[in-house]
PDB file of C-alpha atoms in Angstrom:
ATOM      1  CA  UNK Q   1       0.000   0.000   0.000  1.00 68.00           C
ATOM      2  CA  UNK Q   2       1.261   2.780  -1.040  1.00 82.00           C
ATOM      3  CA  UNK Q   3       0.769   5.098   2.597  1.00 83.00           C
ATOM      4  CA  UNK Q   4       3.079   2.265   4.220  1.00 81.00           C
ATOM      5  CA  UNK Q   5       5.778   2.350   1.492  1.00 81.00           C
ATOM      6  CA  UNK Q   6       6.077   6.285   2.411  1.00 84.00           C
ATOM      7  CA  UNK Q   7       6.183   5.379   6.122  1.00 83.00           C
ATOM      8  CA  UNK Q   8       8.750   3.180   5.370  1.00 81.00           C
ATOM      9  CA  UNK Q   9      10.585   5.425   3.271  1.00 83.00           C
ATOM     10  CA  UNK Q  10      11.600   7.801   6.080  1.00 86.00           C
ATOM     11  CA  UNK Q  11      14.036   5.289   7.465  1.00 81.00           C
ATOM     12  CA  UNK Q  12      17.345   3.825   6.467  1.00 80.00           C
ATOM     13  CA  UNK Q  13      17.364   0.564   4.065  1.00 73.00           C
ATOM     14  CA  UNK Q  14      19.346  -1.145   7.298  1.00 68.00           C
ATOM     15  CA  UNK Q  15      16.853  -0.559  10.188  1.00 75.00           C
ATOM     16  CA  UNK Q  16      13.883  -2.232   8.151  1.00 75.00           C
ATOM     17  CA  UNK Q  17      13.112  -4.155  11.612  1.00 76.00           C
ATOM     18  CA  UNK Q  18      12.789  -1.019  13.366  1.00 84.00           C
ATOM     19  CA  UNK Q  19      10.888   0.909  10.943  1.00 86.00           C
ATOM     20  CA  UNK Q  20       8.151  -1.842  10.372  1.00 85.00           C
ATOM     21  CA  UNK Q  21       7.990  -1.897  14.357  1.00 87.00           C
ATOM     22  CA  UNK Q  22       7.561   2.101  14.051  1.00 92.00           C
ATOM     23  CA  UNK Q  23       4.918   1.587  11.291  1.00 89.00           C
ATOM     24  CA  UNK Q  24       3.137  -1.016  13.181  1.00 88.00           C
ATOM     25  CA  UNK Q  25       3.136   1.598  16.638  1.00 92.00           C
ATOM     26  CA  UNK Q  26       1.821   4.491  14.243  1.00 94.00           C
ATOM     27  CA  UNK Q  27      -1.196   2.514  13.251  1.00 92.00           C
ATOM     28  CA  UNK Q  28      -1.916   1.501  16.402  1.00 91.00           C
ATOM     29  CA  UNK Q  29      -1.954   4.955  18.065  1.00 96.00           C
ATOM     30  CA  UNK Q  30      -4.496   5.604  14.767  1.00 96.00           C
ATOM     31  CA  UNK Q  31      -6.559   2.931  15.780  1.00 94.00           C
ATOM     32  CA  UNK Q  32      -6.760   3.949  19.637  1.00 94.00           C
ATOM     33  CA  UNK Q  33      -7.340   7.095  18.685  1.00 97.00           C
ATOM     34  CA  UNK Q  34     -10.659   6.543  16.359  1.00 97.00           C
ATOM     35  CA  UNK Q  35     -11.765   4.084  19.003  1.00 97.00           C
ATOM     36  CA  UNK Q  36     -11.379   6.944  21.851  1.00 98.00           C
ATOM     37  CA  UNK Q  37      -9.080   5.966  23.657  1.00 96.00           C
ATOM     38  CA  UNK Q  38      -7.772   8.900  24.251  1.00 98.00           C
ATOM     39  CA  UNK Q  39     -10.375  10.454  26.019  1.00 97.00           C
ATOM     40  CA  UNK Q  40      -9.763   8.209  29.188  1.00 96.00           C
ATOM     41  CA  UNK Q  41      -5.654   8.317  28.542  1.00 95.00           C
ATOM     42  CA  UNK Q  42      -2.855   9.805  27.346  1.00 97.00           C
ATOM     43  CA  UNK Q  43       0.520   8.614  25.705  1.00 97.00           C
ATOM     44  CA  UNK Q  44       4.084   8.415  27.537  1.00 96.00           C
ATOM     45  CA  UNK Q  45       7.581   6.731  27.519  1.00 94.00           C
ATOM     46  CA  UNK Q  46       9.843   6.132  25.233  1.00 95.00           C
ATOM     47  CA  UNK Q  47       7.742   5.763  22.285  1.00 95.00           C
ATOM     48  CA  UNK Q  48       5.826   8.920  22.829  1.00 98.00           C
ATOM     49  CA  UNK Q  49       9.291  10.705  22.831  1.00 98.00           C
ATOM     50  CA  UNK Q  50      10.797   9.034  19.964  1.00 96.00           C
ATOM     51  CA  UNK Q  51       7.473   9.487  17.407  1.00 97.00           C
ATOM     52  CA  UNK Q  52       6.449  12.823  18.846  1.00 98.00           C
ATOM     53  CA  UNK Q  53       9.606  14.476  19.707  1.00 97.00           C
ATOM     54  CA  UNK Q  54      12.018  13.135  17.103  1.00 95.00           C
ATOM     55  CA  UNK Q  55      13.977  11.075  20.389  1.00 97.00           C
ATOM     56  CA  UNK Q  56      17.135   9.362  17.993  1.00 95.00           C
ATOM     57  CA  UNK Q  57      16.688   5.594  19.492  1.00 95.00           C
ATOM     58  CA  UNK Q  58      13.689   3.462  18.734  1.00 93.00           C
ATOM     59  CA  UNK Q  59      11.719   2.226  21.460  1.00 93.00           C
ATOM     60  CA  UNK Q  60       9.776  -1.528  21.498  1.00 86.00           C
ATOM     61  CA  UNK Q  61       6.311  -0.418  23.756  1.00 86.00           C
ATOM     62  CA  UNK Q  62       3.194   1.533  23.777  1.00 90.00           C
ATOM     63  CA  UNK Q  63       2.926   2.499  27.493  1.00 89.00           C
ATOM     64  CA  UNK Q  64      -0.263   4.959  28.430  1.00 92.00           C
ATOM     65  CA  UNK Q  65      -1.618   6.499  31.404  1.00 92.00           C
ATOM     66  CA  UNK Q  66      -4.798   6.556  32.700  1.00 93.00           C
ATOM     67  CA  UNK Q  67      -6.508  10.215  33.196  1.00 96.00           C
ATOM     68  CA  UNK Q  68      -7.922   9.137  36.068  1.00 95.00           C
ATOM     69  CA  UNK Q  69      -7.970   5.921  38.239  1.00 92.00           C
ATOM     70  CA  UNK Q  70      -9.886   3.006  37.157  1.00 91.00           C
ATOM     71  CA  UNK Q  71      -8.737  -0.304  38.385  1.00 84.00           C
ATOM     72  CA  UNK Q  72     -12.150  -1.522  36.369  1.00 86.00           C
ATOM     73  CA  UNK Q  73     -10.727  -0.592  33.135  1.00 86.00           C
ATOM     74  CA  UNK Q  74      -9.641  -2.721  30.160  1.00 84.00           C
ATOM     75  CA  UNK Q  75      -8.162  -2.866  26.786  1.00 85.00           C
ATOM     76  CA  UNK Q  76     -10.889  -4.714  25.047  1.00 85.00           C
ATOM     77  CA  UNK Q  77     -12.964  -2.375  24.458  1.00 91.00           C
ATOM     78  CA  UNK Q  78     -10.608  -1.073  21.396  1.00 90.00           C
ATOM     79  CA  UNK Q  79      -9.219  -4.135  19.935  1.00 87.00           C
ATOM     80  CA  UNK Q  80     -12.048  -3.943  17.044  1.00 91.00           C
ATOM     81  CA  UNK Q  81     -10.613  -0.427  16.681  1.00 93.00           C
ATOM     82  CA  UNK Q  82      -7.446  -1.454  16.097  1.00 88.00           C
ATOM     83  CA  UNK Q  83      -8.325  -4.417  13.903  1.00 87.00           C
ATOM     84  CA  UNK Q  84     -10.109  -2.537  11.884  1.00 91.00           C
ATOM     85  CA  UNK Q  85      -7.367   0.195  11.775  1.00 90.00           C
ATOM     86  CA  UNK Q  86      -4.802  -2.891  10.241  1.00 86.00           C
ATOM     87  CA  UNK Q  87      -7.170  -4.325   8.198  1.00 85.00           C
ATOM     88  CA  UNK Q  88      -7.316  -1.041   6.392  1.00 88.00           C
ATOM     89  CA  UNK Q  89      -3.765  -0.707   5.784  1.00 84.00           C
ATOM     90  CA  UNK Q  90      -3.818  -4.398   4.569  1.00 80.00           C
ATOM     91  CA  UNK Q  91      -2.212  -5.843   8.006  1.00 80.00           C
ATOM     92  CA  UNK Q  92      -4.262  -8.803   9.921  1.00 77.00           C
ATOM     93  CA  UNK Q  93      -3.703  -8.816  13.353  1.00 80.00           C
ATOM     94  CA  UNK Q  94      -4.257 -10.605  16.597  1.00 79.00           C
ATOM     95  CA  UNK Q  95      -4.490  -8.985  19.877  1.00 82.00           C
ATOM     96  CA  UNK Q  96      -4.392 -11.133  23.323  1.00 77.00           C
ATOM     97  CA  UNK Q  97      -4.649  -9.924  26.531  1.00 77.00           C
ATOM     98  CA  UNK Q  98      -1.591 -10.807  28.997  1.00 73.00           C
ATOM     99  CA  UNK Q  99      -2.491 -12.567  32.207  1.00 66.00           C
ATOM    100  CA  UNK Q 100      -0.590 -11.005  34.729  1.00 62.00           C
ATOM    101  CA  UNK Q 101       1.276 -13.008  37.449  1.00 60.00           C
ATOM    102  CA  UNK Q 102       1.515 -10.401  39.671  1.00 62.00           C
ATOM    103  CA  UNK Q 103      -0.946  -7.769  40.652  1.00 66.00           C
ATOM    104  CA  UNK Q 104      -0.306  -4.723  39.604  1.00 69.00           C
ATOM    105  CA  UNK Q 105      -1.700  -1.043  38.402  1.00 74.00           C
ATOM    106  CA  UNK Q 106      -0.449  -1.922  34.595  1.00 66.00           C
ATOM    107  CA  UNK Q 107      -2.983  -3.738  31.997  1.00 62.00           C
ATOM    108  CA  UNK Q 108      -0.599  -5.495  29.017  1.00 62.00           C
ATOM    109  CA  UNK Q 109      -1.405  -6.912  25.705  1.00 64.00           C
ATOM    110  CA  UNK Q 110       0.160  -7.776  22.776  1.00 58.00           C
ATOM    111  CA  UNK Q 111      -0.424  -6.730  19.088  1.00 51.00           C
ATOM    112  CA  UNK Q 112       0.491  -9.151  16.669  1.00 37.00           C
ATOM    113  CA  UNK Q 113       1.475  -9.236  13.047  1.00 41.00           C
ATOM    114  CA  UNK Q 114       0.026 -11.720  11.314  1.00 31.00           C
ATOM    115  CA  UNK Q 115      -0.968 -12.612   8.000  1.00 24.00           C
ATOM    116  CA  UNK Q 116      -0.260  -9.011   5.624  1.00 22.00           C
ATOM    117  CA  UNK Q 117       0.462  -7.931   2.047  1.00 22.00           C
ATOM    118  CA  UNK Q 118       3.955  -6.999   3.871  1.00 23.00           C
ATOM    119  CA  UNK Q 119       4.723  -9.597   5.612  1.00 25.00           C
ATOM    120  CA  UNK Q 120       7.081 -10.946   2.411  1.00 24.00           C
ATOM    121  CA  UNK Q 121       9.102  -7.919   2.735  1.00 23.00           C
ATOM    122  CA  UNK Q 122       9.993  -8.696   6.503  1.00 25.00           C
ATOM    123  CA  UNK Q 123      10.098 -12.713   6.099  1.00 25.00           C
ATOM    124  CA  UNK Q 124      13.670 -12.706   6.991  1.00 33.00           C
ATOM    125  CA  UNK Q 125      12.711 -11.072  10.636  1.00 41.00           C
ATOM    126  CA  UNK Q 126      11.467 -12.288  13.797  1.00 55.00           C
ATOM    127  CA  UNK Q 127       7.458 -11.654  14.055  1.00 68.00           C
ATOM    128  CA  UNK Q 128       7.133  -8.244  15.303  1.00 77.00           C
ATOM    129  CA  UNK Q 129       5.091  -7.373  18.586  1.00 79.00           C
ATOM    130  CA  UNK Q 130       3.957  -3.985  20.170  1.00 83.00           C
ATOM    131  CA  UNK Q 131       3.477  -4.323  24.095  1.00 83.00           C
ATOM    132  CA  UNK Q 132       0.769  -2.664  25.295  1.00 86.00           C
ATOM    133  CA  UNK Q 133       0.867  -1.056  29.070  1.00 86.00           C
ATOM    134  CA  UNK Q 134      -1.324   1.249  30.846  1.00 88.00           C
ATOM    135  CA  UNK Q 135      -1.213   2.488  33.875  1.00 90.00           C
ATOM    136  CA  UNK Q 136      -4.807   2.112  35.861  1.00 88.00           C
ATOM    137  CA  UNK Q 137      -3.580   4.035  38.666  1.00 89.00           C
ATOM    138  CA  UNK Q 138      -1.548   6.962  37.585  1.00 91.00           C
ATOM    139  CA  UNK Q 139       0.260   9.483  40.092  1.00 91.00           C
ATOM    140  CA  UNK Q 140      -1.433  12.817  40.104  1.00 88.00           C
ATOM    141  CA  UNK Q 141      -0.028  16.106  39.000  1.00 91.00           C
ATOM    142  CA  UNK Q 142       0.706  15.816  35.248  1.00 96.00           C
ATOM    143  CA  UNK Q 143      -0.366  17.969  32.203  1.00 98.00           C
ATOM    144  CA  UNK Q 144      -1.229  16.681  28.623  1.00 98.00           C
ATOM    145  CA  UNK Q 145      -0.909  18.155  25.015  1.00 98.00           C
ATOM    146  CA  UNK Q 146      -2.220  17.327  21.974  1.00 98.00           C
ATOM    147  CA  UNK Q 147       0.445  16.221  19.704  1.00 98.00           C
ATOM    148  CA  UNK Q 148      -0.342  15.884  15.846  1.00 98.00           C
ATOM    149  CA  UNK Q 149       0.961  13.137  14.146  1.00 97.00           C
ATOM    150  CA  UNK Q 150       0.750  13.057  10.303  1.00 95.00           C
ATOM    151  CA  UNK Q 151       0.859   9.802   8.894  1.00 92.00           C
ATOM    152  CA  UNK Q 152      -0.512   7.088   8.341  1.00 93.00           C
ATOM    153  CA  UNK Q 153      -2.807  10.205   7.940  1.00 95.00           C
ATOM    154  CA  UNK Q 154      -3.358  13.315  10.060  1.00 97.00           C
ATOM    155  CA  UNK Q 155      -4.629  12.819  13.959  1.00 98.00           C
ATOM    156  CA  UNK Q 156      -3.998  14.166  17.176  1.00 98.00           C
ATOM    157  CA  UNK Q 157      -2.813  12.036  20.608  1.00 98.00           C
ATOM    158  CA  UNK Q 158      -3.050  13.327  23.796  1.00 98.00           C
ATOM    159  CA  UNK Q 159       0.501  13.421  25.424  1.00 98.00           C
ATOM    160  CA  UNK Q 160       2.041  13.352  28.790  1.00 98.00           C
ATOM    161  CA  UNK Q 161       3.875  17.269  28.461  1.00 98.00           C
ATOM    162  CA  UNK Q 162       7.634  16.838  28.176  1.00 98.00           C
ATOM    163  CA  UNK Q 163       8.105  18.344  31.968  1.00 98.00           C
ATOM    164  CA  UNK Q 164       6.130  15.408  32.919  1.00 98.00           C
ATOM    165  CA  UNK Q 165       7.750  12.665  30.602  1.00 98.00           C
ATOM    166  CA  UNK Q 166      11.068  13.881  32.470  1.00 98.00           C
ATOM    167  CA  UNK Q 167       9.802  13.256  35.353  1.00 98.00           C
ATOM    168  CA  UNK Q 168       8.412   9.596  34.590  1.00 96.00           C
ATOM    169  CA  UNK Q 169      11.982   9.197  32.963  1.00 97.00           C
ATOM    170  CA  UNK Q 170      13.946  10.016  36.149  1.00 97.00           C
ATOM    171  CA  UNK Q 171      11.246   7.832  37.926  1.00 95.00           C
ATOM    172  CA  UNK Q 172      13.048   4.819  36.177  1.00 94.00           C
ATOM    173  CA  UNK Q 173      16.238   5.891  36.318  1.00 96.00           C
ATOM    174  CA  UNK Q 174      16.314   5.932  39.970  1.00 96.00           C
ATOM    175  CA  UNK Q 175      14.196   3.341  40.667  1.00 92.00           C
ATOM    176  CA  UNK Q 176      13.868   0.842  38.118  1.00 86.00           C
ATOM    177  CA  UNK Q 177      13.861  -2.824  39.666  1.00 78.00           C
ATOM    178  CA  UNK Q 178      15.732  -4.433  36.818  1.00 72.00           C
ATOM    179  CA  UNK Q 179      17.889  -7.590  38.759  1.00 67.00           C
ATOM    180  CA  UNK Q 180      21.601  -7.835  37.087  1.00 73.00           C
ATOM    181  CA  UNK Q 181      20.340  -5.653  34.538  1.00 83.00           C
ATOM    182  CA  UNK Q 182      20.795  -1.623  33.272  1.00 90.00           C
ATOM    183  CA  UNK Q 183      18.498  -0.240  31.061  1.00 93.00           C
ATOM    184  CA  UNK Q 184      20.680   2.185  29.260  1.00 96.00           C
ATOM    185  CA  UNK Q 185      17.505   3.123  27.304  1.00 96.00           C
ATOM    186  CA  UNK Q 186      16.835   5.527  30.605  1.00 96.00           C
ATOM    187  CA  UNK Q 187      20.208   6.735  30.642  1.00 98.00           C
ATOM    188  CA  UNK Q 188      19.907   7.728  27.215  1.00 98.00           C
ATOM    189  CA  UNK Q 189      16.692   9.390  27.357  1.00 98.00           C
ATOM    190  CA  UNK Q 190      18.035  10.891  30.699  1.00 98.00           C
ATOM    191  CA  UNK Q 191      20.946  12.467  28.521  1.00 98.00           C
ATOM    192  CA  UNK Q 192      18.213  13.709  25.870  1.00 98.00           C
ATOM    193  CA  UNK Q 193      16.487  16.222  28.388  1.00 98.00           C
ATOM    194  CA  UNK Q 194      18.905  17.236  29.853  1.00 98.00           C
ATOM    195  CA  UNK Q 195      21.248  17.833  26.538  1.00 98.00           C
ATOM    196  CA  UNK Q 196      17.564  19.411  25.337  1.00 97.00           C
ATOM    197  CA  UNK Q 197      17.535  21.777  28.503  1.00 98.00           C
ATOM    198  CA  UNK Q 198      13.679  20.006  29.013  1.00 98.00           C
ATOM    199  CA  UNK Q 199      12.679  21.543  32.590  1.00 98.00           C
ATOM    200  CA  UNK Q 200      11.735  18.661  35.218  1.00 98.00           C
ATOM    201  CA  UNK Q 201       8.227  18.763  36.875  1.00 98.00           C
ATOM    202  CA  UNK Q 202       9.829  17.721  40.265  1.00 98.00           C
ATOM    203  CA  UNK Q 203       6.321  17.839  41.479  1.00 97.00           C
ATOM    204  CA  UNK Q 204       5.322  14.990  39.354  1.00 97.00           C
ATOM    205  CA  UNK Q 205       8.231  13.260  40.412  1.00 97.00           C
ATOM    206  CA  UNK Q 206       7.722  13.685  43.716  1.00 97.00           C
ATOM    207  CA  UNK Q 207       4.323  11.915  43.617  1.00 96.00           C
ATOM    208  CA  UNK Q 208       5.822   9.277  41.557  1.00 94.00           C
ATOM    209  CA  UNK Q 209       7.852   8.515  44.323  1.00 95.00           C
ATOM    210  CA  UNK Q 210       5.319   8.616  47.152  1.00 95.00           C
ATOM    211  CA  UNK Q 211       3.255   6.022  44.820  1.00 91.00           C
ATOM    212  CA  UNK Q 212       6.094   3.459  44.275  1.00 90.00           C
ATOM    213  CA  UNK Q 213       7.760   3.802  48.282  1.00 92.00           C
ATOM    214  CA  UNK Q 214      10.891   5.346  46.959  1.00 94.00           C
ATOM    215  CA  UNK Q 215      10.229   8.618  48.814  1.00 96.00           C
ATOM    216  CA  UNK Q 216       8.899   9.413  52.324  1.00 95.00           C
ATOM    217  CA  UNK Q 217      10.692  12.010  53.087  1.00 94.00           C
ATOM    218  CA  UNK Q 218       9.003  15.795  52.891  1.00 95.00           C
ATOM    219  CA  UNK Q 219       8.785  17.243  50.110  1.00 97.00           C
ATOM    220  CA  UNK Q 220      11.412  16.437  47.286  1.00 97.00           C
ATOM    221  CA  UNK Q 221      13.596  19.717  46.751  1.00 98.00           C
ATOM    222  CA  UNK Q 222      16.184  19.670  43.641  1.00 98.00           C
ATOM    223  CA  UNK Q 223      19.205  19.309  45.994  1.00 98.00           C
ATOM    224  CA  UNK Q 224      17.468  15.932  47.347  1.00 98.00           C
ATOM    225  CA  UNK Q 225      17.056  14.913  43.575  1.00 98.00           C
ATOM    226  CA  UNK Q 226      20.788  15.360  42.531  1.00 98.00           C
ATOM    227  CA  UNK Q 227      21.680  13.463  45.578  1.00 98.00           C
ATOM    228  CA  UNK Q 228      19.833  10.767  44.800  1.00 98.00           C
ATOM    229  CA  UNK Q 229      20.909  10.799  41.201  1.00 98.00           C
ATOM    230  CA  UNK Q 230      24.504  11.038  42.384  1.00 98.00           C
ATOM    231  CA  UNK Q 231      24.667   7.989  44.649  1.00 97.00           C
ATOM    232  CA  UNK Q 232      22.837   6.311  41.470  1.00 96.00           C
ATOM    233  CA  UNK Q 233      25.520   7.014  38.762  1.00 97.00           C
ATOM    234  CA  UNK Q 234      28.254   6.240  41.247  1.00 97.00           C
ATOM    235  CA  UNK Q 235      26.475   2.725  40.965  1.00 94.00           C
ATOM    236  CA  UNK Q 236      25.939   2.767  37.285  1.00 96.00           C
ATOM    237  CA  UNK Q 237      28.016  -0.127  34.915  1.00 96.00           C
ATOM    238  CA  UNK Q 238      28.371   2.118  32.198  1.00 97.00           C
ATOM    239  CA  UNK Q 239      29.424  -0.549  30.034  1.00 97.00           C
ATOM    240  CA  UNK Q 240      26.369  -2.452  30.526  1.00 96.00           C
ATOM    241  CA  UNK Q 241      24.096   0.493  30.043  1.00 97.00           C
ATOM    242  CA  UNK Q 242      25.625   1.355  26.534  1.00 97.00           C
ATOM    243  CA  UNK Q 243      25.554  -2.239  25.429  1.00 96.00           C
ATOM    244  CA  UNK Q 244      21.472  -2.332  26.279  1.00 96.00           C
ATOM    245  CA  UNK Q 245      21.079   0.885  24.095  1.00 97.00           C
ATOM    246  CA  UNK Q 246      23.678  -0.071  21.375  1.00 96.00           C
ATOM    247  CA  UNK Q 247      20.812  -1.737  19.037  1.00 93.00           C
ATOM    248  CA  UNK Q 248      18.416   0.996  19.206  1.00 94.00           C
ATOM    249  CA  UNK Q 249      20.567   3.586  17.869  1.00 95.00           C
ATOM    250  CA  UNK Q 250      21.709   4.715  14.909  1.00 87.00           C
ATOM    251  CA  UNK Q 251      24.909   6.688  15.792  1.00 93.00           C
ATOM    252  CA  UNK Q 252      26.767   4.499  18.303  1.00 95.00           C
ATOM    253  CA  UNK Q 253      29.950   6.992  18.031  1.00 97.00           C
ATOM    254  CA  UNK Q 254      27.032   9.392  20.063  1.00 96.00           C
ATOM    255  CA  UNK Q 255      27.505   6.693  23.398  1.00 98.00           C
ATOM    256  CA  UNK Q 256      31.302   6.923  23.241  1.00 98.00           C
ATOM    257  CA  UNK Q 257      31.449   9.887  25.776  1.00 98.00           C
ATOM    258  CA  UNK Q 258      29.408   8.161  28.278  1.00 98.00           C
ATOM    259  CA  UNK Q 259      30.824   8.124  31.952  1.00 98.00           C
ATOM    260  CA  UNK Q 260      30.094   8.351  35.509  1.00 98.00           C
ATOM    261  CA  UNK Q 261      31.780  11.588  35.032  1.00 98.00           C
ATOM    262  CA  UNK Q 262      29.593  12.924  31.862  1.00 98.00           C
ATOM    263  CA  UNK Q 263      26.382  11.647  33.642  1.00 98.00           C
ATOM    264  CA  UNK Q 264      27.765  13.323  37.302  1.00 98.00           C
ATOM    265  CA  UNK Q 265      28.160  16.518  35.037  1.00 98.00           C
ATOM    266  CA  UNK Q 266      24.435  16.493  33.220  1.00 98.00           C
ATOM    267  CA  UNK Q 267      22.729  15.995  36.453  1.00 96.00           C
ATOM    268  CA  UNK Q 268      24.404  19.219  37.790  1.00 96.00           C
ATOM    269  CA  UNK Q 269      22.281  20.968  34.102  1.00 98.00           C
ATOM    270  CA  UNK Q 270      19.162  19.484  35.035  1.00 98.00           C
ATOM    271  CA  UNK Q 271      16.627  22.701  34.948  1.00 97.00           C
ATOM    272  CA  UNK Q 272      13.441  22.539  37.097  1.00 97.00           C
ATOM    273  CA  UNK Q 273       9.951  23.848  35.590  1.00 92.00           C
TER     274      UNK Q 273
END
């Protein structure tokens, strides 16, 4: 079709994994949004910053936050609308709720590809997947934007602002429960704000915090912040954090200054909104 074939010819003839995954996370935002989805939540993470604020790594999920609290709510509601989104760009899909093992305030599912007139051109790759996560019981204190988002045709999301989306960044970076692991995909983004000059909504933070037990303290000032960042990066296997980003770039030369030094230095730029 020939919409897709222009999505697909933004992006480099070597990332043809990552672009169909991009593709795939466009149409799905296109199919939330005519289903109305975005009336009850709004768009955040990774993704959000990579296809709405031109963020130069891919990123793998969909994560969303509920407006409000609603432990009741579900995804099913909109899987027609996002079937029927595919199905017009000539993509058959299967959507399947995740059971999850462990209670939580996050509702998961997983969009397929299956069957599609495109599926030839990306036989030689693994089956692609878009996680879906929303948060039932967001922390208070955020703003949202419209963001417009032109293809696969013109439509507007509603966004976490990028104060906020700092502020659910540095949220992971300082507390992200990841055993033997570093998600350099936070350190990254991290380095994107700041480098940016992308004020923090410590507020936001701050309630972030109080949700997850990470803070009870009073309230969090920016001097507490940088101390906590500090004792973080003096933690931090560098190493390990560029080698989980490495794939989802396209300039690896860009992680070659990365340091407990250069990341001791940024947190000392951080500006506050």
């Amino acid at each position: 079709m020939k919409v897709i074939e222009q999505m697909l010819a933004r992006y480099p003839a070597g990332d043809r994994h990552h672009a169909m995954r991009e593709v795939m996370q466009e149409i799905a935002l296109a199919g939330l949004q005519r289903g109305g989805f975005f009336d009850k939540a709004a768009f955040y993470g990774g993704t959000c910053l990579r296809i709405f604020h031109d963020l130069p790594r891919f990123s793998e999920d969909l994560d969303f936050s509920l407006l409000e609290a609603d432990e009741q709510f579900a995804l099913q509601p909109y899987f027609a609308a996002l079937q029927a989104e595919f199905s017009a760009f000539g993509f058959e899909v299967e959507i399947v709720a995740r059971n999850k093992t462990v209670k939580s305030a996050v509702v998961s599912a997983f969009l397929k590809q299956g069957t599609s007139i495109y599926e030839v051109r990306v036989a030689s790759q693994r089956v692609l997947k878009i996680k879906f996560e929303v948060d039932t019981d967001p922390p208070g204190g955020f703003a949202t934007e419209e963001r417009l988002l032109l293809q696969p045709y013109s439509f507007y999301v509603k966004c976490y602002a990028l104060p906020d989306l700092f502020a659910g960044k540095l949220h992971a970076v300082l507390f992200r429960r990841w055993k033997n692991r570093v998600k350099g995909r936070d350190w990254f983004d991290f380095e994107w704000y700041v480098r940016g000059g992308v004020p923090l909504k410590l507020a936001h933070l701050e309630q972030r915090a109080r949700q997850s037990g990470d803070w009870q303290e009073g309230a969090l000032k920016p001097e507490d912040l940088r101390g906590l960042l500090r004792d973080r990066i003096q933690t931090l296997d560098v190493a390990q954090a560029r080698h989980d980003v490495l794939p989802f770039v396209q300039t690896p030369a860009a992680l070659d200054i990365w340091s407990k030094r250069y990341f001791l230095d940024l947190l000392d730029r951080i500006a506050f909104a």
